[in-house]
């Protein structure tokens, strides 16, 4: 945040000139001479100015406030003007309150400035606040160890923790065209460091407490002049920007002049000035570069810069800050009063809120980062400015509301805390000082209820203004008071920062040189995401666009993710500015290209025609091709394709006689066995849909499912019937009853056709009914058609090459839809289905032994069972296993790593709801080290996938 241009005059002279202008011809009751006024204390000067105003014949307060606001906004104002409509924002409001405090001793809050409807209202507020004042900011005696400010204390602690990281460097990079005077520039840097004590201060520790020691003027300043080639220039600039400061022994500033004779457009130099954040902030770059310009001009002319003495230095501010805040243990102190506000405002704030990452958050943040620059054009800027004025908010509030809104739309939730810096220069005497004054506020936004953009703006405005009224309590103290869960993985209370800076130029003018400021790429990140906006205006004050630079953590995000975030954010703020009555959920965040990508290109699966035949026909065709191949293995029993087909055909005809057919249901209550496979095929061949019921289900669930589905009959075994005597009055067919078995052999074993069924069977008819747990707590039946299952089976057989060489483990309970592909992909591809014993799917040791013994090649696991299975397996234990499929639970990155360390098989992640015919997406997990949990993948053949929000 850059201050205005020009060399600062003596504050006493400024005050005297303003008083003289306001008094006009009114007799002066206070000393008129410059010397007298210059010797007044700060509080006396304030009282003197107020006395002048109070004794004027025509109350000049109206005009004085108008003059102050005009100076702050850079334009004339009238009493009936509105501060916001004139372009006022939180920064200019803070500057106004500081000037009012400095000149009049009136304690005026930013909230008051925003809530005043007109300039006349502000005048009344100033009259009422005239008797309240902060402690005077004045010079204090120096000692070897001066107290640090709270902001310095925090950065010193972080510097100790992170071992002199460059994360908190503030670099200024100037590309210079012309021949720089190296010695003049070296001397100018030394002059600036001599002028500002903060730049020649070291932080030392005694008994665990940091203190600042101000070194004398003339302290050597690190200044390096180098000749570098064009190809090495970027690396040299980067090395300078990443300079590491030892805050205890070296001053927090260093400079480099990199001279390049072979630049693509001729000789060029790059000047890099780096200060540690502990000695400066964004606003400081204004006075820093203005002073550097004046000092360079003077040194080139052979003289020293003729600056007036600064009224105070940073050490004076550090003492004043502690006096003003008072003892936090005193309930009446400013620190305690503001802390109470923040405890209420941030109660229950989430630990982490942000954009979903491309990678999981590491246990310890590396601070590695990168930057993205995205310009925002003048057209959008103008619409945002106009909308802000119409809504009585600042431009910052517009962008803040849009950022909270887009984070909500992208999955961050509806409780969005965003960090925002405030200048912290509570007194006008600090405006031209280089130092670390900035404080950080946590602006918490409630985006729940799908508000209109205008409603969201109102929430943001109320939150921001209340926060500005309580901005003095240091962020570190706030963290101590709130005591959030501490972590080395992320910043406390917020992880995303938003910064808006004005485009006021820094007053940079180096005689004989054309100096252009550049923004060097950052390789570090203080937060997950920091969005920096620099607002530009034309000479006549019209919006000229914004420069947007986003600094992001490469621990979490790819560049493309951040670029998409910013595009959607800008799209949302533009839409909100155009129509504040639109709800967040109604604003389209996708560009036409993105919409085409999501709806069309991602769903272009290149689908081949799905065979228009029911599931049992796939099996019958395979049985005709390989009748003597082994179809099913269970314990010591093996059944060929021909035997299995014949048994299923006989039972199917029996079921048709009982009324089974298309649009009817046949229930199965069977343990895992060969009879289970025969029954599944038989029901499908009859045209009916099968309803699997686990024999272990409780009685009330079985009764509910049978009553709800109303099946033609129930297929079961004698052992199950003996345990279930209270099922509803549903006809039962006990498959291992001698009478049932004997009568079934009287039926022909050739394939069942439509001529044998009660009606023709098509792929639109149901193939099975699956009862899920249900969101209401009561199971609900999902009816799945043949066509969807056939598509799923054919896709899997072709994609993963299932064939007669495979032996597929069947261990999924048949009540889960995953079992459908275990059964029918196997039997439609000529592979062998190896069935686990009842209950065996829960025993990882048994499963591991079965896979080894039966030379299983393909298996499915839910991730939790896969973890247990790997615990029973050593590398090389399962050489036959070539492919493992996971679904039903989230597959984690660490489990993926463990799998590939133990097995040579490929690993595949499936996802899909029961209603969509088993799975709908698939992802092949690479053997390389995963950067995060595997995605659910892309849609399978003839399937489209959409991601929906609540709207």
PDB file of N, CA and C in Angstrom, residues 171-175 226 228 232-243 256-258 269-274 518-521:
ATOM      1  N   UNK A 171      11.050  -7.822  -1.805  1.00  0.00           N
ATOM      2  CA  UNK A 171      12.008  -7.389  -2.821  1.00  0.00           C
ATOM      3  C   UNK A 171      11.454  -6.239  -3.671  1.00  0.00           C
ATOM      4  N   UNK A 172      12.320  -5.319  -4.026  1.00  0.00           N
ATOM      5  CA  UNK A 172      12.024  -4.298  -5.025  1.00  0.00           C
ATOM      6  C   UNK A 172      13.004  -4.520  -6.170  1.00  0.00           C
ATOM      7  N   UNK A 173      12.489  -4.785  -7.355  1.00  0.00           N
ATOM      8  CA  UNK A 173      13.326  -5.077  -8.517  1.00  0.00           C
ATOM      9  C   UNK A 173      13.064  -4.001  -9.566  1.00  0.00           C
ATOM     10  N   UNK A 174      14.124  -3.269  -9.939  1.00  0.00           N
ATOM     11  CA  UNK A 174      14.012  -2.181 -10.908  1.00  0.00           C
ATOM     12  C   UNK A 174      14.885  -2.490 -12.117  1.00  0.00           C
ATOM     13  N   UNK A 175      14.275  -2.506 -13.300  1.00  0.00           N
ATOM     14  CA  UNK A 175      15.041  -2.652 -14.538  1.00  0.00           C
ATOM     15  C   UNK A 175      15.432  -1.254 -15.007  1.00  0.00           C
ATOM     16  N   UNK A 226      27.637  -6.363  -9.701  1.00  0.00           N
ATOM     17  CA  UNK A 226      28.142  -7.486 -10.484  1.00  0.00           C
ATOM     18  C   UNK A 226      27.871  -7.262 -11.961  1.00  0.00           C
ATOM     19  N   UNK A 228      26.920  -9.409 -15.129  1.00  0.00           N
ATOM     20  CA  UNK A 228      26.386 -10.745 -15.422  1.00  0.00           C
ATOM     21  C   UNK A 228      25.938 -10.795 -16.877  1.00  0.00           C
ATOM     22  N   UNK A 232      22.383 -15.403 -17.489  1.00  0.00           N
ATOM     23  CA  UNK A 232      22.491 -15.638 -16.046  1.00  0.00           C
ATOM     24  C   UNK A 232      21.769 -14.576 -15.216  1.00  0.00           C
ATOM     25  N   UNK A 233      21.223 -13.561 -15.899  1.00  0.00           N
ATOM     26  CA  UNK A 233      20.593 -12.467 -15.174  1.00  0.00           C
ATOM     27  C   UNK A 233      19.376 -12.930 -14.362  1.00  0.00           C
ATOM     28  N   UNK A 234      18.444 -13.712 -14.934  1.00  0.00           N
ATOM     29  CA  UNK A 234      17.293 -14.138 -14.118  1.00  0.00           C
ATOM     30  C   UNK A 234      17.698 -14.894 -12.866  1.00  0.00           C
ATOM     31  N   UNK A 235      18.708 -15.777 -12.995  1.00  0.00           N
ATOM     32  CA  UNK A 235      19.138 -16.541 -11.824  1.00  0.00           C
ATOM     33  C   UNK A 235      19.765 -15.628 -10.776  1.00  0.00           C
ATOM     34  N   UNK A 236      20.503 -14.610 -11.231  1.00  0.00           N
ATOM     35  CA  UNK A 236      21.124 -13.680 -10.291  1.00  0.00           C
ATOM     36  C   UNK A 236      20.067 -12.866  -9.549  1.00  0.00           C
ATOM     37  N   UNK A 237      19.027 -12.446 -10.277  1.00  0.00           N
ATOM     38  CA  UNK A 237      17.923 -11.729  -9.627  1.00  0.00           C
ATOM     39  C   UNK A 237      17.235 -12.640  -8.607  1.00  0.00           C
ATOM     40  N   UNK A 238      16.989 -13.894  -9.010  1.00  0.00           N
ATOM     41  CA  UNK A 238      16.339 -14.833  -8.100  1.00  0.00           C
ATOM     42  C   UNK A 238      17.152 -15.076  -6.845  1.00  0.00           C
ATOM     43  N   UNK A 239      18.482 -15.192  -7.004  1.00  0.00           N
ATOM     44  CA  UNK A 239      19.328 -15.408  -5.831  1.00  0.00           C
ATOM     45  C   UNK A 239      19.278 -14.212  -4.893  1.00  0.00           C
ATOM     46  N   UNK A 240      19.212 -13.015  -5.455  1.00  0.00           N
ATOM     47  CA  UNK A 240      19.126 -11.821  -4.609  1.00  0.00           C
ATOM     48  C   UNK A 240      17.793 -11.778  -3.870  1.00  0.00           C
ATOM     49  N   UNK A 241      16.719 -12.053  -4.586  1.00  0.00           N
ATOM     50  CA  UNK A 241      15.388 -12.035  -3.974  1.00  0.00           C
ATOM     51  C   UNK A 241      15.292 -13.048  -2.841  1.00  0.00           C
ATOM     52  N   UNK A 242      15.990 -14.176  -2.967  1.00  0.00           N
ATOM     53  CA  UNK A 242      15.949 -15.229  -1.948  1.00  0.00           C
ATOM     54  C   UNK A 242      17.037 -15.088  -0.891  1.00  0.00           C
ATOM     55  N   UNK A 243      17.636 -13.918  -0.792  1.00  0.00           N
ATOM     56  CA  UNK A 243      18.684 -13.676   0.206  1.00  0.00           C
ATOM     57  C   UNK A 243      18.187 -14.009   1.617  1.00  0.00           C
ATOM     58  N   UNK A 256      21.656  -5.073  -4.614  1.00  0.00           N
ATOM     59  CA  UNK A 256      22.488  -5.605  -5.699  1.00  0.00           C
ATOM     60  C   UNK A 256      22.272  -4.728  -6.938  1.00  0.00           C
ATOM     61  N   UNK A 257      23.354  -4.423  -7.633  1.00  0.00           N
ATOM     62  CA  UNK A 257      23.269  -3.808  -8.951  1.00  0.00           C
ATOM     63  C   UNK A 257      23.873  -4.798  -9.942  1.00  0.00           C
ATOM     64  N   UNK A 258      23.009  -5.356 -10.772  1.00  0.00           N
ATOM     65  CA  UNK A 258      23.417  -6.388 -11.728  1.00  0.00           C
ATOM     66  C   UNK A 258      23.486  -5.750 -13.104  1.00  0.00           C
ATOM     67  N   UNK A 269      20.611  -2.755 -16.750  1.00  0.00           N
ATOM     68  CA  UNK A 269      20.976  -3.088 -15.372  1.00  0.00           C
ATOM     69  C   UNK A 269      19.723  -3.399 -14.580  1.00  0.00           C
ATOM     70  N   UNK A 270      19.866  -4.236 -13.593  1.00  0.00           N
ATOM     71  CA  UNK A 270      18.761  -4.545 -12.696  1.00  0.00           C
ATOM     72  C   UNK A 270      19.212  -4.230 -11.276  1.00  0.00           C
ATOM     73  N   UNK A 271      18.459  -3.380 -10.621  1.00  0.00           N
ATOM     74  CA  UNK A 271      18.733  -3.040  -9.230  1.00  0.00           C
ATOM     75  C   UNK A 271      17.757  -3.807  -8.359  1.00  0.00           C
ATOM     76  N   UNK A 272      18.276  -4.542  -7.391  1.00  0.00           N
ATOM     77  CA  UNK A 272      17.454  -5.337  -6.483  1.00  0.00           C
ATOM     78  C   UNK A 272      17.701  -4.835  -5.060  1.00  0.00           C
ATOM     79  N   UNK A 273      16.647  -4.377  -4.433  1.00  0.00           N
ATOM     80  CA  UNK A 273      16.709  -3.946  -3.036  1.00  0.00           C
ATOM     81  C   UNK A 273      15.778  -4.853  -2.246  1.00  0.00           C
ATOM     82  N   UNK A 274      16.342  -5.549  -1.279  1.00  0.00           N
ATOM     83  CA  UNK A 274      15.563  -6.504  -0.493  1.00  0.00           C
ATOM     84  C   UNK A 274      15.611  -6.091   0.968  1.00  0.00           C
ATOM     85  N   UNK A 518       9.636  -4.233 -11.701  1.00  0.00           N
ATOM     86  CA  UNK A 518       9.245  -5.583 -12.088  1.00  0.00           C
ATOM     87  C   UNK A 518       8.857  -6.377 -10.849  1.00  0.00           C
ATOM     88  N   UNK A 519       7.955  -7.331 -11.058  1.00  0.00           N
ATOM     89  CA  UNK A 519       7.566  -8.234  -9.975  1.00  0.00           C
ATOM     90  C   UNK A 519       8.277  -9.562 -10.187  1.00  0.00           C
ATOM     91  N   UNK A 520       9.257  -9.862  -9.372  1.00  0.00           N
ATOM     92  CA  UNK A 520       9.989 -11.113  -9.575  1.00  0.00           C
ATOM     93  C   UNK A 520       9.136 -12.305  -9.163  1.00  0.00           C
ATOM     94  N   UNK A 521       9.294 -13.433  -9.848  1.00  0.00           N
ATOM     95  CA  UNK A 521       8.575 -14.636  -9.411  1.00  0.00           C
ATOM     96  C   UNK A 521       9.011 -15.023  -8.005  1.00  0.00           C
TER      97      UNK A 521
END
